[in-house]
């Protein structure tokens, strides 16, 4: 298999809930007005805590410094596994499960922290630029590694990296086992032809920027179940759109424009972390994705500024919950 | 003819050019998300100086106080002339010309300042609430006056007004003759079915909120002629949409959604005022509309926070320019 280091230099940022109005002008430009910006990698995820915005340096220029904007200090590079026909695995699972053993586990062992961003189209593994030499030396046994440079793919080897081989070499310590939460919403992972994005602009703006303000016609707004979680993710990466939303949000969109896989499956969420996870700890993704891979259960995985989120098929949530509670040495009681 | 005092209490505000980003969140809600707001009267006009926003008190609540927001201190009430079949005038002219002699001139003589807002559908004459008794006593000879109260029309007479008859009674002094400017753009006055507003949302946002930021694909952005003026007006009043834009902006919109009168005529602008006009001077609208009425030339008239703007038919601009220059005792030289 091939591993591509994509030609984007990314920033991971967070906008506070009550600071969103200050960034509406910038975000609408990044989402809807492609000919006004050079940004090619943009992702916005609303969680109960904040809005996580991951974007390339061109897009980052649009965000004005503010007390409402937190910026993680690293430059992050997105990696992407491209299966080239000779898939070494017979797994039918999709998403982060497919790369759990080949990418996620080895990086965790080398103490490389990753920020995962699954989309409808693919799974981006974001690593810090300063860890790149470790990443390459760790993964080059399993993968042919290419760096994308202005549209061309250039093969990369450990010795090409200026800093040389710098395996962290620390003992693999047992990572913290984080608490998990399983909200009751059902999610769908969808896409949209970018040319039809204007058709859903007002609905998307309503959901993204005004969902917390009260509606004047109250009838159309059933109160959110307390056991449900606010989670909405939009990404526009290299011209591809991906949306993750729960079924309540989905009903607001015209049914004929958003599409999902033919099986049209629904997903349940496992939210990882009791306290904000930070960006230095390693092995969080591995902790969840390894057992999923052992059971061949598909999963999307979306990291945000404060917490991580895995999405697993609706029909697997009971066994996943059992497994996670077992992992935490507690009796399953979902 | 009938004169209706509409059931809106309006504020006249101005957002500075570089403060627009701070108000994008509020303005998008007011323009596109009708079920999130109780605002029924909203008008936004971009001029080279600023953005004039006229809106009712429900809408005004959405605007956060800021150094970028100027608010005129008065409450303004919109008046509307409704011809009830027995039109007393044989004029074919439309817009402010039709009400020049019956409304504008008498109010000017009584030193009542007016703020005009012509739309595709009608002409709103805004007067200060404190002037209402003078307005009623001045106009009740010519009109049956009704006050709209929660959908009902209640007849109003001078003696009903609590303050009683308070004609200003000052000598009608000769008003200042303001300089005028005639930019070269051609304008159109258009409307749109409110249900199709979402279809033009991205284009409208692009024109309203991002027209000053550079486009990345430069080819599609010919540099604006220096003799042209930036002027774009959008209003959403009691469910009716009106748009005034020049032909360059018009080309950005899908041709099949915006509609104009069957004659599809183009309009030229007369911009009134060398220095910002303020809100206390009287007779400015009368100064322009009287001679237009004498010549039976149609005109839309849009006041903004700093200047006034009359739109006259393209084919009449030469005679209007002559007339205005004559009024100013200068030789015509347009």
XYZ file of C-alpha atoms in Angstrom:
668
model
C 0.000 0.000 0.000
C 0.982 3.610 -0.527
C 1.039 6.383 2.006
C 0.775 9.924 0.695
C 1.965 12.981 2.584
C -0.402 15.564 1.178
C 0.642 19.019 0.071
C -1.169 20.915 2.833
C 0.278 22.599 5.915
C -2.524 22.624 8.436
C -3.448 24.508 11.581
C -5.770 23.097 14.216
C -7.851 25.811 15.841
C -10.871 26.243 18.030
C -13.496 28.992 18.065
C -15.424 29.466 21.283
C -19.193 29.050 21.167
C -19.948 32.684 21.898
C -17.226 33.894 19.527
C -18.739 32.347 16.415
C -20.465 35.554 15.275
C -17.030 37.196 15.032
C -15.884 34.533 12.579
C -19.047 34.137 10.504
C -17.717 36.447 7.798
C -14.498 34.432 7.426
C -16.128 31.014 7.670
C -18.809 31.757 5.075
C -16.100 32.854 2.688
C -14.168 29.614 3.288
C -17.254 27.406 2.953
C -19.213 29.001 0.130
C -17.035 31.363 -1.889
C -14.352 29.195 -3.404
C -13.235 31.828 -5.873
C -12.499 34.291 -3.068
C -9.965 32.076 -1.276
C -6.987 29.817 -1.998
C -7.853 27.541 0.917
C -7.936 23.896 -0.220
C -8.314 22.113 3.100
C -11.090 23.230 5.401
C -12.924 21.374 8.135
C -15.367 22.736 10.722
C -16.797 20.561 13.494
C -19.272 21.747 16.084
C -19.245 19.948 19.412
C -20.887 21.000 22.697
C -17.632 22.722 23.761
C -16.578 24.712 20.720
C -16.032 24.758 16.968
C -12.909 22.953 15.786
C -11.555 24.432 12.573
C -8.753 22.641 10.736
C -7.479 24.470 7.700
C -4.429 25.127 5.578
C -2.285 28.215 5.913
C -4.161 30.051 3.149
C -7.391 29.521 5.035
C -5.801 30.309 8.393
C -4.975 33.813 7.126
C -8.714 34.498 7.020
C -9.118 33.998 10.775
C -8.453 37.179 12.722
C -6.621 36.698 16.034
C -9.110 37.018 18.865
C -9.712 35.983 22.428
C -12.282 33.589 20.939
C -9.733 31.758 18.773
C -7.378 29.122 20.140
C -4.622 27.901 17.846
C -2.620 24.727 18.427
C 1.000 25.709 17.986
C 2.080 22.961 15.566
C 1.954 22.720 11.817
C 0.143 19.476 10.997
C 0.566 17.416 7.827
C -2.200 15.161 6.524
C -1.361 11.582 5.545
C -3.573 9.421 3.438
C -3.411 5.685 2.773
C -4.008 4.799 -0.860
C -4.677 1.118 -1.493
C -3.216 0.259 -4.863
C -5.099 -2.886 -5.695
C -2.997 -5.406 -3.748
C -4.927 -4.890 -0.529
C -3.048 -6.930 2.049
C -6.113 -7.188 4.247
C -9.256 -9.171 3.589
C -11.211 -6.867 5.904
C -14.538 -5.479 4.732
C -14.361 -2.787 7.384
C -13.914 0.830 6.354
C -12.494 3.931 7.940
C -9.961 4.035 10.690
C -10.335 0.280 11.261
C -8.546 -0.392 7.986
C -5.451 1.524 9.080
C -5.520 0.645 12.784
C -2.777 -1.977 12.626
C -0.696 -0.586 9.768
C -0.594 3.102 10.739
C -2.260 3.955 14.031
C -0.684 1.262 16.220
C 2.914 1.741 14.979
C 2.694 5.527 15.390
C 1.316 5.123 18.912
C 4.190 2.817 19.741
C 6.628 5.484 18.559
C 4.885 8.124 20.676
C 3.641 10.068 17.713
C 0.381 11.863 18.474
C -2.146 11.895 15.678
C -5.225 13.954 14.941
C -7.707 11.910 12.905
C -10.150 13.345 10.451
C -12.365 10.794 8.742
C -14.475 12.085 5.872
C -16.980 10.514 3.502
C -14.178 10.055 1.002
C -11.161 9.044 3.064
C -9.389 9.120 6.417
C -6.816 11.822 6.991
C -4.147 11.094 9.576
C -2.708 14.408 10.736
C 0.753 14.364 12.274
C 2.885 17.209 13.523
C 5.476 18.396 11.029
C 8.228 17.968 13.642
C 7.347 14.252 13.910
C 7.579 13.659 10.167
C 10.970 11.933 10.212
C 9.779 9.527 12.913
C 6.571 8.918 10.993
C 8.443 8.094 7.804
C 10.955 5.789 9.444
C 8.158 4.069 11.353
C 5.896 3.484 8.371
C 8.304 2.936 5.505
C 8.564 -0.801 6.134
C 4.821 -1.204 5.552
C 4.237 1.498 2.931
C 5.638 3.113 -0.161
C 5.663 6.720 1.000
C 5.135 9.607 -1.392
C 5.125 13.306 -0.801
C 2.731 15.303 -2.950
C 4.423 18.432 -4.260
C 2.305 20.707 -6.432
C 0.367 17.766 -7.864
C 3.350 15.432 -8.357
C 4.078 12.434 -6.150
C 7.696 12.210 -5.066
C 8.902 9.015 -3.312
C 10.229 9.663 0.184
C 12.605 7.541 2.255
C 13.750 7.854 5.825
C 17.196 9.017 4.803
C 15.732 11.818 2.686
C 14.389 13.528 5.725
C 16.730 16.305 6.746
C 16.684 15.490 10.435
C 17.463 11.866 9.748
C 16.039 8.962 11.629
C 14.916 10.073 15.037
C 12.854 7.308 16.517
C 11.659 8.529 19.842
C 12.938 5.337 21.355
C 11.128 5.818 24.652
C 9.604 2.831 26.355
C 6.047 2.349 25.223
C 4.227 3.222 28.396
C 0.679 2.125 29.020
C -1.526 4.991 27.845
C -4.263 6.534 29.987
C -7.581 4.823 29.471
C -10.057 7.647 28.913
C -13.723 7.544 29.852
C -16.161 7.244 26.981
C -19.654 8.527 26.446
C -22.204 7.009 24.066
C -24.858 9.584 23.147
C -28.167 8.423 21.725
C -28.195 10.307 18.400
C -27.906 8.448 15.148
C -25.470 9.937 12.667
C -25.042 9.819 8.933
C -21.908 10.451 6.907
C -22.776 12.162 3.661
C -21.439 13.966 0.655
C -22.608 16.553 -1.816
C -21.644 17.685 -5.283
C -19.724 20.957 -4.694
C -21.722 22.535 -7.526
C -24.919 22.026 -5.538
C -23.462 23.558 -2.375
C -25.208 26.916 -3.094
C -28.559 25.088 -3.040
C -28.129 24.154 0.601
C -26.367 27.370 1.633
C -29.162 28.837 3.744
C -29.895 25.510 5.459
C -26.213 24.897 6.121
C -25.748 28.416 7.510
C -28.829 27.955 9.676
C -27.493 24.701 11.126
C -23.885 25.892 11.486
C -24.274 29.463 12.707
C -27.730 29.829 14.218
C -28.554 26.482 15.791
C -28.097 27.880 19.280
C -30.327 30.920 18.796
C -34.007 30.328 19.514
C -36.356 29.874 16.611
C -39.303 32.203 16.440
C -41.654 29.521 15.169
C -41.179 27.118 18.015
C -43.244 24.316 16.577
C -40.565 23.238 14.154
C -37.958 22.928 16.878
C -38.477 19.902 19.127
C -36.339 20.184 22.190
C -33.121 18.194 21.912
C -33.017 14.996 23.920
C -30.697 15.473 26.869
C -28.959 12.203 26.065
C -28.136 13.444 22.586
C -25.037 15.435 21.676
C -24.555 18.457 19.448
C -22.178 17.289 16.739
C -22.004 18.550 13.168
C -19.028 18.357 10.861
C -18.493 19.950 7.448
C -15.350 19.602 5.387
C -14.324 20.851 1.976
C -10.993 19.263 1.112
C -9.455 19.370 -2.347
C -12.909 20.004 -3.780
C -14.659 17.149 -1.966
C -17.398 17.827 0.554
C -18.116 15.628 3.545
C -20.833 16.123 6.139
C -21.413 14.285 9.394
C -24.686 15.094 11.139
C -27.327 13.447 13.218
C -30.683 12.449 11.786
C -32.396 15.483 13.320
C -30.114 17.863 11.390
C -30.383 15.700 8.283
C -34.148 16.260 8.122
C -33.555 19.986 7.596
C -31.746 19.376 4.295
C -33.411 18.578 0.984
C -33.299 14.793 0.716
C -32.311 14.747 -2.950
C -29.015 16.628 -2.714
C -27.026 14.933 0.035
C -25.937 11.397 -0.699
C -24.463 8.600 1.327
C -23.270 5.077 0.627
C -25.827 2.808 -1.024
C -26.376 0.939 2.218
C -27.459 4.253 3.800
C -26.363 3.042 7.184
C -26.605 4.973 10.412
C -23.797 5.365 12.903
C -23.565 5.693 16.667
C -20.953 7.784 18.416
C -18.364 6.946 21.011
C -17.003 10.160 22.475
C -13.611 9.746 24.081
C -12.303 11.830 26.957
C -13.601 13.108 30.270
C -11.223 16.056 30.309
C -9.948 17.783 27.142
C -7.391 15.444 25.628
C -4.741 17.916 24.494
C -2.435 17.363 21.564
C 0.570 15.627 23.078
C -0.817 12.387 24.375
C -0.298 9.390 22.100
C -2.250 6.219 21.640
C -5.770 7.566 22.067
C -6.853 6.621 18.553
C -5.053 3.283 18.899
C -6.886 2.509 22.121
C -10.209 2.620 20.277
C -9.246 1.482 16.817
C -7.266 -1.612 17.821
C -10.164 -3.517 19.372
C -12.422 -2.382 16.506
C -9.897 -3.813 14.076
C -9.727 -7.043 16.070
C -13.505 -7.332 15.663
C -13.483 -6.023 12.082
C -15.928 -3.232 12.923
C -15.896 -0.195 10.612
C -15.375 3.196 12.167
C -15.064 6.808 11.228
C -12.902 8.779 13.631
C -13.022 12.547 14.073
C -10.688 14.316 16.470
C -11.679 17.755 17.674
C -9.901 20.385 19.732
C -11.050 18.908 23.026
C -12.275 15.354 22.483
C -12.182 12.449 20.063
C -15.177 10.866 18.383
C -15.522 7.431 16.830
C -18.564 6.523 14.767
C -19.437 2.840 14.554
C -22.294 1.092 12.739
C -25.584 1.233 14.621
C -25.797 -2.574 14.775
C -22.358 -2.861 16.409
C -22.835 -0.305 19.181
C -23.801 -2.861 21.833
C -20.736 -5.001 21.271
C -18.522 -1.893 21.050
C -19.972 -0.593 24.322
C -19.354 -3.976 25.970
C -15.823 -4.033 24.672
C -15.075 -0.485 25.862
C -16.525 -1.121 29.297
C -14.523 -4.327 29.515
C -11.403 -2.360 28.512
C -12.153 -0.019 31.458
C -12.655 -3.003 33.806
C -16.202 -2.012 34.473
C -19.350 -4.059 34.008
C -21.150 -3.129 30.814
C -24.294 -1.227 31.642
C -25.343 0.662 28.526
C -56.065 58.854 -2.144
C -55.186 57.078 1.073
C -52.100 57.467 3.168
C -51.165 54.596 5.452
C -48.997 54.947 8.531
C -47.496 51.470 8.635
C -47.162 49.403 11.786
C -43.357 49.517 11.958
C -41.144 51.529 14.271
C -37.886 51.971 12.426
C -34.280 52.781 13.242
C -31.897 54.270 10.709
C -28.358 53.004 11.233
C -25.019 52.907 9.500
C -22.313 50.254 9.590
C -18.816 51.367 8.702
C -17.115 49.703 5.749
C -14.480 47.978 7.834
C -16.983 46.968 10.500
C -19.103 44.836 8.194
C -17.484 41.541 9.213
C -18.656 42.158 12.791
C -22.258 42.346 11.604
C -22.273 39.557 9.022
C -23.760 37.079 11.483
C -26.677 39.401 12.308
C -27.285 40.558 8.756
C -27.359 37.053 7.295
C -29.935 36.085 9.875
C -32.063 39.109 8.962
C -31.747 38.548 5.226
C -31.939 34.779 4.854
C -33.386 33.179 7.960
C -36.893 34.515 8.256
C -37.975 31.929 10.819
C -35.191 33.003 13.209
C -36.319 36.623 13.509
C -39.470 38.705 13.953
C -38.027 41.532 11.854
C -40.549 42.570 9.165
C -38.868 45.679 7.779
C -35.239 45.392 6.691
C -33.252 47.406 4.205
C -29.503 47.373 3.546
C -27.854 49.779 1.120
C -24.161 49.826 0.321
C -22.702 53.138 -0.779
C -19.034 54.138 -1.065
C -19.145 55.558 2.492
C -20.879 52.881 4.518
C -23.796 50.449 4.765
C -27.134 52.045 5.650
C -29.386 49.642 7.519
C -32.998 50.613 8.142
C -34.938 48.121 10.219
C -37.691 47.741 12.747
C -37.095 47.417 16.474
C -37.196 43.603 16.335
C -34.421 43.660 13.754
C -32.504 46.395 15.564
C -32.136 44.078 18.574
C -29.929 41.862 16.419
C -27.313 44.587 15.921
C -24.766 44.630 18.713
C -23.633 48.099 19.797
C -20.169 48.753 18.395
C -17.849 51.531 17.386
C -18.711 50.492 13.821
C -22.441 51.117 14.234
C -23.991 54.600 14.094
C -27.624 54.919 15.070
C -29.782 57.928 14.254
C -31.537 58.862 17.494
C -35.132 59.054 16.202
C -37.814 56.464 15.785
C -39.009 56.682 12.177
C -42.446 55.697 10.896
C -42.996 54.617 7.304
C -45.844 56.169 5.317
C -47.186 54.730 2.142
C -49.547 56.244 -0.425
C -52.213 53.840 -1.617
C -54.094 54.969 -4.701
C -57.654 53.722 -4.434
C -58.763 53.849 -8.033
C -59.715 57.545 -8.313
C -56.208 58.637 -9.182
C -56.313 62.418 -9.146
C -53.302 62.695 -11.413
C -53.077 61.739 -15.065
C -49.323 61.236 -14.707
C -47.717 58.084 -16.108
C -44.674 58.651 -13.964
C -43.894 56.272 -11.119
C -42.034 56.484 -7.855
C -41.365 59.600 -5.888
C -42.581 61.758 -8.796
C -46.156 60.643 -8.143
C -46.079 61.899 -4.549
C -43.883 64.982 -5.076
C -46.696 67.518 -5.006
C -49.115 65.755 -2.678
C -46.709 64.601 0.040
C -43.118 65.706 -0.388
C -43.702 69.406 -1.091
C -46.233 69.995 1.736
C -43.999 68.212 4.265
C -41.016 70.272 3.143
C -43.048 73.442 3.569
C -43.871 72.381 7.127
C -40.201 71.703 7.836
C -40.677 67.988 8.248
C -37.573 66.070 7.255
C -38.196 62.840 5.398
C -36.095 59.763 4.658
C -37.200 58.189 1.368
C -36.958 54.526 0.558
C -38.217 53.557 -2.869
C -38.501 49.846 -3.567
C -39.621 47.784 -6.543
C -43.083 47.579 -4.986
C -43.681 51.017 -3.496
C -42.214 54.208 -2.057
C -41.853 54.461 1.697
C -41.787 57.956 3.157
C -40.131 57.754 6.573
C -40.900 60.526 9.041
C -39.779 60.978 12.615
C -42.316 59.837 15.186
C -42.140 63.220 16.915
C -43.261 64.912 13.670
C -46.314 62.684 13.266
C -48.899 65.210 14.416
C -47.544 67.818 11.987
C -47.492 65.209 9.227
C -51.120 64.268 9.829
C -52.400 67.827 10.020
C -50.422 68.727 6.897
C -51.602 65.818 4.793
C -55.167 65.226 5.968
C -56.642 67.708 3.523
C -55.291 65.712 0.600
C -55.492 62.178 1.991
C -57.616 59.823 3.999
C -55.074 58.804 6.606
C -55.091 55.363 8.198
C -52.867 53.875 10.851
C -52.152 50.173 10.498
C -52.450 48.468 13.866
C -51.784 44.735 13.909
C -53.186 44.281 10.437
C -56.210 46.564 10.823
C -56.506 50.037 9.285
C -57.751 52.656 11.715
C -58.707 56.110 10.366
C -56.647 58.909 11.885
C -57.473 62.609 12.121
C -55.456 65.568 13.277
C -57.456 65.938 16.476
C -56.810 62.264 17.377
C -53.155 62.950 17.777
C -52.353 63.481 21.438
C -50.176 66.532 20.915
C -52.850 68.199 18.814
C -52.165 70.353 15.775
C -48.625 71.625 15.875
C -47.802 73.102 12.516
C -44.247 74.264 12.681
C -45.419 77.611 11.338
C -41.924 78.867 10.534
C -41.338 80.828 7.391
C -40.414 78.512 4.574
C -36.796 79.452 4.087
C -35.024 78.741 0.855
C -33.308 75.356 1.382
C -29.627 74.782 0.662
C -29.077 73.688 -2.911
C -26.810 70.667 -2.666
C -24.281 69.636 -5.288
C -25.168 66.577 -7.319
C -23.081 63.851 -8.905
C -24.137 61.735 -11.860
C -22.143 58.481 -11.939
C -21.952 56.470 -15.147
C -23.384 53.117 -13.969
C -26.700 51.913 -15.238
C -28.998 50.540 -12.559
C -31.912 48.160 -12.477
C -34.670 47.876 -9.907
C -35.676 44.273 -9.444
C -37.619 41.855 -7.352
C -37.499 38.182 -6.442
C -39.926 35.617 -5.099
C -38.949 35.260 -1.404
C -39.123 31.479 -1.811
C -36.294 31.615 -4.346
C -34.089 33.773 -2.105
C -32.080 30.693 -0.991
C -31.163 30.066 -4.645
C -29.282 33.341 -4.859
C -27.925 33.248 -1.297
C -24.280 32.649 -2.156
C -24.279 35.246 -4.945
C -26.032 37.790 -2.760
C -23.606 37.167 0.120
C -20.693 37.475 -2.287
C -21.927 40.833 -3.585
C -23.003 42.200 -0.193
C -20.233 41.029 2.101
C -17.181 40.252 -0.007
C -17.263 42.710 -2.895
C -14.372 44.663 -1.447
C -12.100 41.670 -0.894
C -9.959 40.745 -3.864
C -11.020 37.783 -5.941
C -8.479 35.030 -6.411
C -9.432 34.448 -10.030
C -8.758 37.947 -11.234
C -10.085 37.484 -14.744
C -13.710 37.608 -13.685
C -13.243 40.924 -11.915
C -12.791 43.821 -14.328
C -11.660 46.896 -12.473
C -14.524 49.222 -11.681
C -14.714 52.339 -13.809
C -13.632 55.315 -11.709
C -16.700 57.266 -12.845
C -18.964 54.514 -11.522
C -20.241 54.333 -7.990
C -20.616 51.419 -5.600
C -24.314 51.207 -4.866
C -26.334 48.094 -3.991
C -29.592 47.981 -2.129
C -31.510 44.993 -0.763
C -34.773 45.214 1.122
C -37.117 42.640 2.601
C -40.236 44.437 3.788
C -43.438 42.664 4.825
C -42.336 39.661 2.745
C -41.490 41.593 -0.417
C -37.968 41.711 -1.771
C -36.536 44.632 -3.711
C -33.052 44.917 -5.176
C -31.331 47.893 -6.744
C -28.013 47.155 -8.394
C -25.958 48.228 -11.343
C -25.674 46.115 -14.468
C -22.239 44.826 -13.455
C -23.656 43.306 -10.263
C -26.738 42.101 -12.111
C -24.609 39.904 -14.364
C -23.501 37.868 -11.324
C -27.059 36.701 -10.634
C -28.919 33.980 -12.511
C -30.995 35.788 -15.135
C -34.103 33.685 -14.602
C -34.754 34.447 -10.937
C -34.675 38.228 -10.625
C -37.466 40.044 -12.406
C -38.135 43.651 -13.262
C -40.942 45.560 -14.932
C -41.864 44.318 -18.386
C -40.188 47.322 -19.979
C -36.930 46.225 -18.335
C -35.705 49.780 -18.301
C -32.378 50.966 -16.961
C -31.926 53.851 -14.600
C -29.236 56.481 -14.059
C -28.380 57.898 -10.676
C -28.316 61.412 -9.336
C -26.468 61.468 -6.046
C -27.323 64.425 -3.880
C -24.958 66.016 -1.374
C -21.352 67.124 -1.241
C -21.149 66.750 2.527
C -23.194 64.211 4.516
C -26.749 65.565 4.601
C -27.738 64.757 8.179
C -31.268 64.039 9.294
C -32.649 67.474 10.237
C -32.569 69.403 7.016
C -35.873 69.566 5.159
C -36.695 69.966 1.511
C -33.906 67.870 0.015
C -36.255 65.341 -1.578
C -38.575 68.147 -2.650
C -35.711 69.979 -4.346
C -35.202 67.026 -6.696
C -38.708 65.631 -6.967
C -40.524 68.883 -7.729
C -38.850 69.579 -11.070
C -39.115 65.871 -11.955
C -42.846 66.076 -11.298
C -43.083 69.253 -13.405
C -41.526 67.303 -16.284
C -43.419 64.078 -15.462
C -40.182 62.075 -15.167
C -40.356 58.878 -13.078
C -37.901 58.492 -10.241
C -36.979 56.112 -7.492
C -35.481 57.832 -4.478
C -33.293 56.143 -1.873
C -31.987 58.054 1.121
C -28.953 56.648 2.908
C -27.171 57.601 6.103
C -24.980 60.180 4.378
C -26.421 61.023 0.977
C -29.581 60.849 -1.114
C -29.947 59.055 -4.419
C -32.515 59.537 -7.149
C -32.806 57.088 -10.024
C -34.261 58.419 -13.258
C -34.888 56.682 -16.579
C -31.772 56.373 -18.727
C -33.387 58.333 -21.577
C -34.172 61.283 -19.301
C -30.754 61.707 -17.699
C -29.623 64.469 -20.112
C -32.660 66.627 -19.470
C -32.465 65.917 -15.730
C -28.794 66.891 -15.686
C -29.612 70.120 -17.573
C -32.408 70.889 -15.178
C -30.256 70.262 -12.093
C -27.423 72.374 -13.422
C -29.858 75.127 -14.265
C -31.256 74.878 -10.723
C -27.703 75.434 -9.473
C -27.221 78.443 -11.819
C -24.406 76.722 -13.575
C -24.108 76.015 -17.251
C -24.898 72.377 -18.018
C -21.683 70.506 -18.761
C -22.369 66.819 -18.298
